[in-house]
Tab-separated table of C-alpha atoms and ligand atoms in Angstrom:
chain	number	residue	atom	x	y	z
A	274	UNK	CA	77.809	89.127	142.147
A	275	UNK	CA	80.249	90.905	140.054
A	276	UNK	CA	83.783	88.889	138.879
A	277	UNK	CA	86.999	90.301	138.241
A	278	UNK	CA	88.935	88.504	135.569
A	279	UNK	CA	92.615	90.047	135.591
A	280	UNK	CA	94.960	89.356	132.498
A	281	UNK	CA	98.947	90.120	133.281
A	282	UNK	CA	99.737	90.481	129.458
A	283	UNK	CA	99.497	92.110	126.532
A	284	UNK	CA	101.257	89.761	124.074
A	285	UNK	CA	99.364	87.360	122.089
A	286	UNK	CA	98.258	85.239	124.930
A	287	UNK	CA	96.580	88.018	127.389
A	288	UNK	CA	95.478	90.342	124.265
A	289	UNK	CA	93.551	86.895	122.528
A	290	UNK	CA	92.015	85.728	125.725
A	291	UNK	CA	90.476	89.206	126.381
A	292	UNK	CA	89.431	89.101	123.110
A	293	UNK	CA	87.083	85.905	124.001
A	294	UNK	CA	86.069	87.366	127.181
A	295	UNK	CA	84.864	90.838	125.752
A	296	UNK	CA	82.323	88.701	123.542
A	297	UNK	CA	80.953	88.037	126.624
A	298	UNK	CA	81.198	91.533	128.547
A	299	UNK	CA	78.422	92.083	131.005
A	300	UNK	CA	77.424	93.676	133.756
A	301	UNK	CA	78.436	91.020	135.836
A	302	UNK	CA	81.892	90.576	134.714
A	303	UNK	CA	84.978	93.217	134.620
A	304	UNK	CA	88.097	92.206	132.633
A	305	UNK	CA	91.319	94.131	133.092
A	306	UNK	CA	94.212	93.917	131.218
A	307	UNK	CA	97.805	95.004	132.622
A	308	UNK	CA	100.372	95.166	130.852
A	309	UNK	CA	103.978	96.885	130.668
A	310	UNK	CA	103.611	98.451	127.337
A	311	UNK	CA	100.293	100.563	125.534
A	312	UNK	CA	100.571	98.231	122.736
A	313	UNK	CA	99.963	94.999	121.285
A	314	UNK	CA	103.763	93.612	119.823
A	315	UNK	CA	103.698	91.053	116.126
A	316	UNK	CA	106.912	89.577	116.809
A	317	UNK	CA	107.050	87.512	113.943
A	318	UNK	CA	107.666	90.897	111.943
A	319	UNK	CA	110.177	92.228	113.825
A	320	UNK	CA	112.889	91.208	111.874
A	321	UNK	CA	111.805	93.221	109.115
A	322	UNK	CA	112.044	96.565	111.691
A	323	UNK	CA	115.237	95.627	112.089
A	324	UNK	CA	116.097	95.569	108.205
A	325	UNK	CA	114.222	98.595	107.130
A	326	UNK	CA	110.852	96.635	105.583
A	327	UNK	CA	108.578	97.607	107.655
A	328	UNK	CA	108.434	100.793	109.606
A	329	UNK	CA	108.219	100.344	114.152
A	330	UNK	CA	104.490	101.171	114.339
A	331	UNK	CA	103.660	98.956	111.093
A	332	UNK	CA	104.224	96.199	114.175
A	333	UNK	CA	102.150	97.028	117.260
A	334	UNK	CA	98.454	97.808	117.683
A	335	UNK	CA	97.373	100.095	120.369
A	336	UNK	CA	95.562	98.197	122.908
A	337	UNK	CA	93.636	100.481	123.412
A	338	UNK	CA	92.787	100.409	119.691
A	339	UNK	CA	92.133	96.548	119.817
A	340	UNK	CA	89.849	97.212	122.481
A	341	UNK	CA	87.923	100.574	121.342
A	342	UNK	CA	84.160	98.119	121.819
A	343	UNK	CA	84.736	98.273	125.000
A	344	UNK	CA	84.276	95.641	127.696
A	345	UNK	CA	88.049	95.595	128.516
A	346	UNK	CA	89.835	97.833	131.311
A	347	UNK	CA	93.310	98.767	130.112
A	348	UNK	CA	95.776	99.169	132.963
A	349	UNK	CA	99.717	99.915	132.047
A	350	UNK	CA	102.184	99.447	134.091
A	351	UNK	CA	104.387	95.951	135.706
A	352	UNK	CA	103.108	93.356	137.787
A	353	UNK	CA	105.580	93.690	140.746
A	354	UNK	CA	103.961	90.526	142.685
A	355	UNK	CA	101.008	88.301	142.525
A	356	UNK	CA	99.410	87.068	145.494
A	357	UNK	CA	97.727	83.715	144.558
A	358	UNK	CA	96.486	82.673	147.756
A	359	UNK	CA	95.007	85.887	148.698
A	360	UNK	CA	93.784	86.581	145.354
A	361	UNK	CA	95.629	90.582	144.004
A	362	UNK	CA	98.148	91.491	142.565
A	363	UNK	CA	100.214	94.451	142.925
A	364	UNK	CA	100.856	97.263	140.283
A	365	UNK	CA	102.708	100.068	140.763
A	366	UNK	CA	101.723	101.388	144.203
A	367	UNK	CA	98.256	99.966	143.471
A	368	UNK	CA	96.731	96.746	144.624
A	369	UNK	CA	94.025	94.966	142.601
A	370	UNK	CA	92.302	91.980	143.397
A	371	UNK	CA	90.778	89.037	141.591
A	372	UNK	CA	88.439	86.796	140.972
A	373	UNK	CA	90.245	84.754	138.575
A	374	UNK	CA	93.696	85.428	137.137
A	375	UNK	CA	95.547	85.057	133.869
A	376	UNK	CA	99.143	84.712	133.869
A	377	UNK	CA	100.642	85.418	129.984
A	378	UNK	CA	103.416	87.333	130.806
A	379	UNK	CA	105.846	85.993	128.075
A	380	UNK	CA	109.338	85.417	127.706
A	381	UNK	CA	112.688	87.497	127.968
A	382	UNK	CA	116.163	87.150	126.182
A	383	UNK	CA	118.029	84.263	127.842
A	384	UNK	CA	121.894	84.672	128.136
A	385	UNK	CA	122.583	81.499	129.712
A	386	UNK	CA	124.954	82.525	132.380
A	387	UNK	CA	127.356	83.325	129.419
A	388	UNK	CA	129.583	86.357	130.619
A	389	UNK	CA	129.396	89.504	128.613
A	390	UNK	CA	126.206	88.484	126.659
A	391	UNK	CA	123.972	91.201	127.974
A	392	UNK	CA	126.363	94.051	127.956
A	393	UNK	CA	127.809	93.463	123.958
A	394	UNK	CA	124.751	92.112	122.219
A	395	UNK	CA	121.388	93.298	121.047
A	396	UNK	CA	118.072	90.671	121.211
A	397	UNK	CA	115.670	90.461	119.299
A	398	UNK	CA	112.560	90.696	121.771
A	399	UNK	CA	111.260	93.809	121.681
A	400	UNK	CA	110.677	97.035	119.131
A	401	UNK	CA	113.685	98.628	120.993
A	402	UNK	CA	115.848	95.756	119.982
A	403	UNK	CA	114.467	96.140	116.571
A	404	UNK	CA	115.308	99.391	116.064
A	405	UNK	CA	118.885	99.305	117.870
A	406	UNK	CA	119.737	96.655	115.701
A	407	UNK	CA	118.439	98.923	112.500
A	408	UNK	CA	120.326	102.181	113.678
A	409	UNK	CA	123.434	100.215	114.449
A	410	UNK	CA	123.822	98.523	110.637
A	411	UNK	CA	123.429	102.067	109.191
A	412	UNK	CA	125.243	103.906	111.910
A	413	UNK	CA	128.304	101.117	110.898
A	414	UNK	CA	127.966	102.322	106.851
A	415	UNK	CA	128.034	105.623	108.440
A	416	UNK	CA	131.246	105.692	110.405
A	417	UNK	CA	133.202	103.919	107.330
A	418	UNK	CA	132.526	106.759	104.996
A	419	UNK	CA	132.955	109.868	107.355
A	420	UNK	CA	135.856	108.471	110.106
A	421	UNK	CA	136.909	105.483	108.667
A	422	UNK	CA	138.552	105.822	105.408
A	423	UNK	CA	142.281	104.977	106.772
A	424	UNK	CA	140.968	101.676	107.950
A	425	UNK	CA	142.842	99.021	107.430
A	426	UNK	CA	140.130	96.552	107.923
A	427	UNK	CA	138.014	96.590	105.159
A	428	UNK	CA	135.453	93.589	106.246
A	429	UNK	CA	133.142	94.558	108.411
A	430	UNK	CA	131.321	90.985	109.967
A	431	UNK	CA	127.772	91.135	111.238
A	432	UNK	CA	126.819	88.417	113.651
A	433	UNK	CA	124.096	86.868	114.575
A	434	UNK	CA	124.284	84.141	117.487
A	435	UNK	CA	121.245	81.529	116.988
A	436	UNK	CA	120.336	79.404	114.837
A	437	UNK	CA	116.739	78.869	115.118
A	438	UNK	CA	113.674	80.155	112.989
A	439	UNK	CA	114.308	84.024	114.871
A	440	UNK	CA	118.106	84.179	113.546
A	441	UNK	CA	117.833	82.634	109.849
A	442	UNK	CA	115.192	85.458	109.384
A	443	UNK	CA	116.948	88.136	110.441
A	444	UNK	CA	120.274	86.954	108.739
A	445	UNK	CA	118.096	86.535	105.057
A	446	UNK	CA	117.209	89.798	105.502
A	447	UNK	CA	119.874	91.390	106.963
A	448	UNK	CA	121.565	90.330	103.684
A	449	UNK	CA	119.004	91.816	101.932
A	450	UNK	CA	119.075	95.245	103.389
A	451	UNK	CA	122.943	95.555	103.797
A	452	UNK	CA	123.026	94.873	99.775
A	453	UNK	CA	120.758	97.806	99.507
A	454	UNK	CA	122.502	99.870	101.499
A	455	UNK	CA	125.972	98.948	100.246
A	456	UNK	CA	124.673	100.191	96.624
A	457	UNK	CA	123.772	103.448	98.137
A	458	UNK	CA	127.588	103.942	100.139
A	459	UNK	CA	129.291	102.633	97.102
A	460	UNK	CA	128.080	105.200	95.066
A	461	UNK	CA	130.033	107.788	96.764
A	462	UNK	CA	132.783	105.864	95.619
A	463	UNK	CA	134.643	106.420	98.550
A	464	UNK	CA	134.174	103.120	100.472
A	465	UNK	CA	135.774	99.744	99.086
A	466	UNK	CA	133.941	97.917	102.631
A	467	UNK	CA	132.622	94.663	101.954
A	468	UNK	CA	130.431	92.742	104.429
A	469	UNK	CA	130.044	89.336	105.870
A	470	UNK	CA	127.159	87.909	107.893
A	471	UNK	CA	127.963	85.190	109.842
A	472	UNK	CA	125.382	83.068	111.242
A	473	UNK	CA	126.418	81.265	114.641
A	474	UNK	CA	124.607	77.866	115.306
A	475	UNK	CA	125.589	75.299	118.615
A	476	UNK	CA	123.843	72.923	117.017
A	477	UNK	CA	125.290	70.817	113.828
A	478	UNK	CA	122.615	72.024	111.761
A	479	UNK	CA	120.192	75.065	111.524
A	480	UNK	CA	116.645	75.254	112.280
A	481	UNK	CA	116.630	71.304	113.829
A	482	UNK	CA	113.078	71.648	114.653
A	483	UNK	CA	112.365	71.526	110.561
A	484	UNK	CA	112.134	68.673	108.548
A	485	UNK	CA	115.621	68.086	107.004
A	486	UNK	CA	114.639	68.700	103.291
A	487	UNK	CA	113.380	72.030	104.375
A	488	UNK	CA	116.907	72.438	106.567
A	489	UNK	CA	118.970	71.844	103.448
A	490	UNK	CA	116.721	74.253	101.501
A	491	UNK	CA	117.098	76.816	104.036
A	492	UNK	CA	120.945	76.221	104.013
A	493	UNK	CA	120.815	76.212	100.502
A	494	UNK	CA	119.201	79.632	100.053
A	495	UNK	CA	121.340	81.376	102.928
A	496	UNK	CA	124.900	80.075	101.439
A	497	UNK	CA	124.151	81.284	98.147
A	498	UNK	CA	123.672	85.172	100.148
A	499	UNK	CA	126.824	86.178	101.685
A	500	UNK	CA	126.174	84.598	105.057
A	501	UNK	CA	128.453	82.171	107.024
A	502	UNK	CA	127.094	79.773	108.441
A	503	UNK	CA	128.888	78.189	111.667
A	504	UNK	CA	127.176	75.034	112.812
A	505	UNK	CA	129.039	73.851	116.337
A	506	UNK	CA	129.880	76.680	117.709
A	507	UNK	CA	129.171	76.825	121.476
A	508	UNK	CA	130.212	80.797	122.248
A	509	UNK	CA	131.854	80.869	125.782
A	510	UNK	CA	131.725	84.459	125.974
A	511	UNK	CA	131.218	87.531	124.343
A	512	UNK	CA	133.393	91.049	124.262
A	513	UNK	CA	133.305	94.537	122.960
A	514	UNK	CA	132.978	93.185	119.618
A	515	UNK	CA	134.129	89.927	120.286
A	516	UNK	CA	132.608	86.647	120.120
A	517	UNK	CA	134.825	82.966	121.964
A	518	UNK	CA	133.942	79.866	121.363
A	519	UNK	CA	134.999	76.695	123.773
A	520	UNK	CA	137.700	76.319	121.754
A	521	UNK	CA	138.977	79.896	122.583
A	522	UNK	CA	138.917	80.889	119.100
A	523	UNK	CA	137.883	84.451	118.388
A	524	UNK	CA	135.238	86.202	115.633
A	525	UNK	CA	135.876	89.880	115.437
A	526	UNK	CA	131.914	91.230	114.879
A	527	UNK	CA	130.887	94.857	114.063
A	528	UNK	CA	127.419	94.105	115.272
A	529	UNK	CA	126.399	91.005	117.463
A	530	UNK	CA	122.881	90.169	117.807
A	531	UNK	CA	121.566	87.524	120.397
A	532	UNK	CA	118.515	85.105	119.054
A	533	UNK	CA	120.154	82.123	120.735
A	534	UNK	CA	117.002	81.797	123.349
A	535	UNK	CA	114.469	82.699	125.657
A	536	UNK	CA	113.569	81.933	129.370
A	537	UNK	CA	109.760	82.429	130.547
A	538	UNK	CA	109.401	85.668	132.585
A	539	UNK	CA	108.919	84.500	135.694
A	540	UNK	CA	110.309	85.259	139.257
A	541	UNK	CA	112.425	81.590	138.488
A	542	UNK	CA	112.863	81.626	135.158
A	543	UNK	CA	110.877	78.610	135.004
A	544	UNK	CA	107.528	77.554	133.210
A	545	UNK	CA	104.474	77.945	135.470
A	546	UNK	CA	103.193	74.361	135.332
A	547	UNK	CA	99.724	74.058	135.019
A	548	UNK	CA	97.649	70.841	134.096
A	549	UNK	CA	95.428	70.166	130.788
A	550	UNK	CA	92.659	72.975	131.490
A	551	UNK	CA	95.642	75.842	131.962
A	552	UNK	CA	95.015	76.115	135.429
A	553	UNK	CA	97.979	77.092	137.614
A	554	UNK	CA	98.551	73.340	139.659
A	555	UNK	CA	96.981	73.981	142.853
A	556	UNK	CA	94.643	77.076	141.759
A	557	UNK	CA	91.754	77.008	140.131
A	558	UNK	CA	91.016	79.743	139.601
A	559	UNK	CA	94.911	81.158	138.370
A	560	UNK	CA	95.560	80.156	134.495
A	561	UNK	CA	99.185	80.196	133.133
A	562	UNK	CA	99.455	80.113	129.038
A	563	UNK	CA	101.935	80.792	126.580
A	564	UNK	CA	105.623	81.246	126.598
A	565	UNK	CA	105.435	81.307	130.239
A	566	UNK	CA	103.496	78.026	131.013
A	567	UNK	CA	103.327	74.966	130.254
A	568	UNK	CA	100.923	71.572	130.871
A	569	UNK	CA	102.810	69.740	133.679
A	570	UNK	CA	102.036	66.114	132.026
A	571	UNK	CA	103.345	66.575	128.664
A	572	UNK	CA	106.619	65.034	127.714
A	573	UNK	CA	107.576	67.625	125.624
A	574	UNK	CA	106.997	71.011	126.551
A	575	UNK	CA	104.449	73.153	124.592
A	576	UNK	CA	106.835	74.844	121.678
A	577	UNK	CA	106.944	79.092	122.978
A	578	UNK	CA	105.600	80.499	119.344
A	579	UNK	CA	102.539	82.790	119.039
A	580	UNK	CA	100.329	79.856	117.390
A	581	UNK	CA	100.331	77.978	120.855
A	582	UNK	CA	99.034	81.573	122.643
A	583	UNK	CA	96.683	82.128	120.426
A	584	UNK	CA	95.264	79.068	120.800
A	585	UNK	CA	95.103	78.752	124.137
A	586	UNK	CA	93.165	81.385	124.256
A	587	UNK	CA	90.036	80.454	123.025
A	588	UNK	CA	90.519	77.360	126.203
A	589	UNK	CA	91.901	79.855	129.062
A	590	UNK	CA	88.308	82.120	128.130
A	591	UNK	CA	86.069	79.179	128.127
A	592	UNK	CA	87.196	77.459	131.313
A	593	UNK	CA	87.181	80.390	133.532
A	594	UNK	CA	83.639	81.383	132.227
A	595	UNK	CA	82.755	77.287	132.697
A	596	UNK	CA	84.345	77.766	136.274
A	597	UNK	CA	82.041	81.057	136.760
A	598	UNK	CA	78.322	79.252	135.211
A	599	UNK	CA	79.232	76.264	136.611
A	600	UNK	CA	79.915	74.238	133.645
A	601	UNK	CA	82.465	71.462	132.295
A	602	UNK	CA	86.354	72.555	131.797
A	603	UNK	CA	87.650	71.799	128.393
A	604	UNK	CA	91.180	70.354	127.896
A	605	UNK	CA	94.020	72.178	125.604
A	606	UNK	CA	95.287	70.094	123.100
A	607	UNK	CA	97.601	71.383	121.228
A	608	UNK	CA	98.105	70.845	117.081
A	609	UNK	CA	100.719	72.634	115.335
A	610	UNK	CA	98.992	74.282	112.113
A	611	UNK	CA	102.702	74.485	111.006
A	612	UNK	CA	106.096	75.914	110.721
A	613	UNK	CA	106.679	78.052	108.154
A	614	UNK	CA	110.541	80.900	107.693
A	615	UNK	CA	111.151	83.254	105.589
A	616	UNK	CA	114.399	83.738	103.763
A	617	UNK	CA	114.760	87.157	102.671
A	618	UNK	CA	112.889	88.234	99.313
A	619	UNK	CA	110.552	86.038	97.542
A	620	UNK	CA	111.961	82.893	99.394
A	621	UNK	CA	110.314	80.806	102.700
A	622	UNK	CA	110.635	77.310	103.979
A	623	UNK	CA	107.449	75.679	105.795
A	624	UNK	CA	105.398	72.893	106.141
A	625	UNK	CA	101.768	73.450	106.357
A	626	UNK	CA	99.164	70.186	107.637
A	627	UNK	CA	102.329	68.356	106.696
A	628	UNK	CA	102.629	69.465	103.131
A	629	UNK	CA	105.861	70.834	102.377
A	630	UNK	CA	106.574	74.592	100.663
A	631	UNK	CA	109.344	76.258	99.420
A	632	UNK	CA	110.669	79.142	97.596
A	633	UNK	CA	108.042	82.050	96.195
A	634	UNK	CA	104.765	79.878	97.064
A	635	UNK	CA	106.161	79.367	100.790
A	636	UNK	CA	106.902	83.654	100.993
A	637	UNK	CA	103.632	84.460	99.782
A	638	UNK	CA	101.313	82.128	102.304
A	639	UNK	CA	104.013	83.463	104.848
A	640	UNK	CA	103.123	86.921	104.408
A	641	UNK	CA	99.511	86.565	104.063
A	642	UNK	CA	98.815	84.043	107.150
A	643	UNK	CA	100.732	86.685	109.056
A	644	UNK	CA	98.788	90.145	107.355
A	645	UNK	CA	95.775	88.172	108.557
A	646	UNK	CA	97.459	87.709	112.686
A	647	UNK	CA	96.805	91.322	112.698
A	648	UNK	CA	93.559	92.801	114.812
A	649	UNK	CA	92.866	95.613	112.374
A	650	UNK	CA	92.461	95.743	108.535
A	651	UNK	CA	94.511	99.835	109.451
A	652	UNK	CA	97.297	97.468	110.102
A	653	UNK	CA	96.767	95.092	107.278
A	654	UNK	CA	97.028	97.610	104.941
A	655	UNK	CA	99.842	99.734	106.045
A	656	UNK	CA	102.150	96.211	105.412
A	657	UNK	CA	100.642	95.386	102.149
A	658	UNK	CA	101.679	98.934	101.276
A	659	UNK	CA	105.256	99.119	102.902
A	660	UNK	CA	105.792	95.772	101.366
A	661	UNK	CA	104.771	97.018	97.772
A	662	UNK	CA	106.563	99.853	97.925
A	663	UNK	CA	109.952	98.105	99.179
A	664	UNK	CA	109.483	95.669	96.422
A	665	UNK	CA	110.410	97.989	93.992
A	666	UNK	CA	112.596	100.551	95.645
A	667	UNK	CA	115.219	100.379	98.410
A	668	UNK	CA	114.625	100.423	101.933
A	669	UNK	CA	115.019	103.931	103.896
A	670	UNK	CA	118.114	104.139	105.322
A	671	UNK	CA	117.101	107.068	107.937
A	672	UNK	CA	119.561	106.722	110.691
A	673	UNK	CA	116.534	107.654	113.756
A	674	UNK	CA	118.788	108.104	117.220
B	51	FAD	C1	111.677	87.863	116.862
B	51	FAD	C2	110.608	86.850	117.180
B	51	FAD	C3	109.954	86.204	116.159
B	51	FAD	C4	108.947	85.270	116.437
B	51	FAD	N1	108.330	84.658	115.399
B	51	FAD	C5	107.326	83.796	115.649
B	51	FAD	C6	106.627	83.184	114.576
B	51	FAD	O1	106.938	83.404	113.397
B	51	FAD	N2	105.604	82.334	114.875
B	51	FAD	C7	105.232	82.079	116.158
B	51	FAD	O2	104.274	81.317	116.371
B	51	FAD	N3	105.889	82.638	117.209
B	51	FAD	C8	106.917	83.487	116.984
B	51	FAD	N4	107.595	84.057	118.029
B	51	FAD	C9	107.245	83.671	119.412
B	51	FAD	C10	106.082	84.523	119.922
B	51	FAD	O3	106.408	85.876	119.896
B	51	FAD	C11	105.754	84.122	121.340
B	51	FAD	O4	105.591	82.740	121.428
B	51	FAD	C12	104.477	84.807	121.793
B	51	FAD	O5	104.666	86.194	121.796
B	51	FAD	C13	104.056	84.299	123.174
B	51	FAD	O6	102.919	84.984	123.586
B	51	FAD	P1	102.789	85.404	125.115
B	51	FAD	O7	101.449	86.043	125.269
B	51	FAD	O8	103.137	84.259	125.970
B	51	FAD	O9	103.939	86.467	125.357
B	51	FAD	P2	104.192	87.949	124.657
B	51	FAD	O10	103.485	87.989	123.369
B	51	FAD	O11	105.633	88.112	124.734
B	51	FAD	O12	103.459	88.881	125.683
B	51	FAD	C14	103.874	89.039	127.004
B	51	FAD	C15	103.404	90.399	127.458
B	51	FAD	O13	103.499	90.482	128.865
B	51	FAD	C16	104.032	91.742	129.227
B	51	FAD	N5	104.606	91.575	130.553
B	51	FAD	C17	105.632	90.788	130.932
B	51	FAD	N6	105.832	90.881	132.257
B	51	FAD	C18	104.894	91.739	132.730
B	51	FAD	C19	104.590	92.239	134.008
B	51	FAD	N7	105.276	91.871	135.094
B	51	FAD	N8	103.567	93.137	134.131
B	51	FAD	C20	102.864	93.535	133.047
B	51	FAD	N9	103.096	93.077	131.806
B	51	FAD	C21	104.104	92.191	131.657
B	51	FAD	C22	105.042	92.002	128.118
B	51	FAD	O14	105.374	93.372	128.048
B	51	FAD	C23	104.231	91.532	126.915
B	51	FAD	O15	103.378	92.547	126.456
B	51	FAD	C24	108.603	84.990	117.782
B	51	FAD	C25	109.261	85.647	118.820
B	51	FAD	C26	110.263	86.564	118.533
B	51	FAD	C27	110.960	87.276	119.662
């Protein structure tokens, strides 16, 4: 008898699990995929939308591109409700049912309760985000030459709240592309603005999941760019260009990005636990993998990056095949292949099978391990090429509404 396998998903965990599956397309097996948007999203890149690298679409994959073979239903559109114990879920007005069910519906921007968060920053979760942060840096330039020039204030401070792997990327390269952009203002010689880039950080250092040489590298490199680092700071609330700490004390910011943490997209906000095969506890035939689940017996929870996804995917496609022939389940078990950040232009911290990198060697396997993450060599080479070309001249500074 035919089985329905039904991904929620199109991020790295639902796109690489369908990607097992279609190998083994047949007529006795029908794999949808549902997800929200027509495309496949490389967060790790995103940054560089945001800083004028790389251009949106350099970033996403159509998934119906990725899935041009065949063997995969595409269905867009938002999971409004899934019914586990009677086995559909409901899209849109439309219900569709299930054999077997994969939950990789990813995280979302977590404020923390924190008042004013959502209204006065931007995230960095989606190409929207991305490009709202981009149009906002140039439509700031903008203002100070055309309305601004009896401004008393001639700082302008852009901040970024969080200091993990997300916000030391985008602060390195918003450094980067406000330098370039600053060249092209100050020519008119009508602008005297300078800029600061403040990077806020609760904990006392940045990036605590890295090893502290590569910390104090990272530090290093960021300190010597016109960024401010401020380790401690627990923000209370946020304003209309305003920024409190505990203390009450006040930043005034020109732009305010949020990259200070994520929550699993569920109904809860919580982590669907699931045990070592990935099924949902109590299901066996639901699986929950990557930002949004998690193995209920581990002490510490699976890290939410791509790399965990990805290879859970490989595990998710296997068991629920297994679970249709009748065969063995195999475990997850997770090892990190590594950690690695990049710092801007020719710079990168990492540690790779626990061998440590810095500087240009670190950038370059960074941007190659992540050229190769992509499903088509049409994407591969459109960043090679964007990169080359904004290695020798300045990033476009088209203000797109
Ligand atoms: C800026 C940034 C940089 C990052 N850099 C790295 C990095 O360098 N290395 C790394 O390993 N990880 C990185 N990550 C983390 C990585 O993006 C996530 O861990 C990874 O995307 C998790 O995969 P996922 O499949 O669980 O979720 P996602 O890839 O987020 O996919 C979830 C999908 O589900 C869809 N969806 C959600 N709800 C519904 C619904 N109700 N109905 C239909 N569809 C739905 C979403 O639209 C999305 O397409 C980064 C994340 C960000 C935001």
């Amino acid at each position: 008898m035919k089985k329905r396998i039904v991904i929620i998903g199109g991020g790295f965990g639902g796109v690489y699990t369908a990607k097992h599956l279609a190998r083994h397309a047949s007529r006795n097996l029908e794999i949808i995929l549902i997800s929200e948007r027509n495309y496949f999203l490389f967060t790790p890149l995103l940054h560089e939308v945001a800083t004028g690298s790389l251009s949106p679409t350099s970033v996403t994959e159509p998934l119906r591109e990725i899935f041009r073979k065949g063997g995969v239903k595409i269905k867009i559109g938002r999971v409004s409700e899934i019914n586990k114990d009677d086995g559909f879920v409901i899209l849109d007005a439309e219900q569709i049912k299930f054999d077997y069910l994969v939950i990789a519906t990813g995280a979302k921007m977590n404020d923390f309760g924190l008042p004013g968060v959502l209204e006065n920053t931007i995230g960095l979760k989606s190409l929207e985000d991305a490009i709202e942060i981009r149009k906002k840096v140039i439509e700031i330039y903008e203002r100070e030459l055309t309305e601004a020039l009896n401004r008393k204030e001639k700082l302008l401070n852009l901040v970024i709240i969080g200091g993990g792997p997300t916000g030391v990327e985008l602060a390195a390269e918003l450094d980067d592309f406000v330098s370039e952009i600053e060249n092209d203002y100050k020519k008119s010689k009508r602008s005297s603005l300078r800029t600061k880039i403040y990077l806020i950080n609760s904990a006392d250092e940045l990036l605590v999941q890295f090893p502290k040489s590569l910390r104090d590298e990272a530090r290093r490199v960021l300190e010597k760019k016109r960024i401010g680092i401020l380790n401690n700071f627990y923000v209370s609330k946020v304003e209309k260009g305003k920024i409190f700490n505990r203390e009450d004390e006040e930043i005034r910011a020109d732009l305010i990005v949020w990259t200070a943490g994520v929550m699993p997209n569920t109904k809860n906000g919580q982590r669907v636990l699931t045990n070592e095969k990935l099924q949902v506890l109590g299901y066996e035939n639901i699986f929950a993998m990557g930002d949004m689940g998690n193995i209920s017996k581990l002490t510490n929870p699976l890290p939410m990056l791509a790399q965990v996804a990805v290879a859970e995917a490989p595990v998710v496609a296997n068991n629920i095949l297994a679970l249709i022939n009748k065969k063995p389940l195999r475990d997850f078990n997770y090892q990190s292949k590594g950690l690695l950040v990049s710092l801007g232009k020719f710079k990168a911290v990492g540690q790779i099978s626990g061998i440590t990198v810095t500087g240009f060697l670190a950038w370059f396997i960074w941007r190659t391990i992540y050229l190769f993450k992509f499903n088509s060599w049409k994407k591969r080479f459109r960043i090679m090429f964007e990169w080359t070309i904004s290695l020798f001249s300045p990033r476009d500074i088209t203000q797109v509404k």
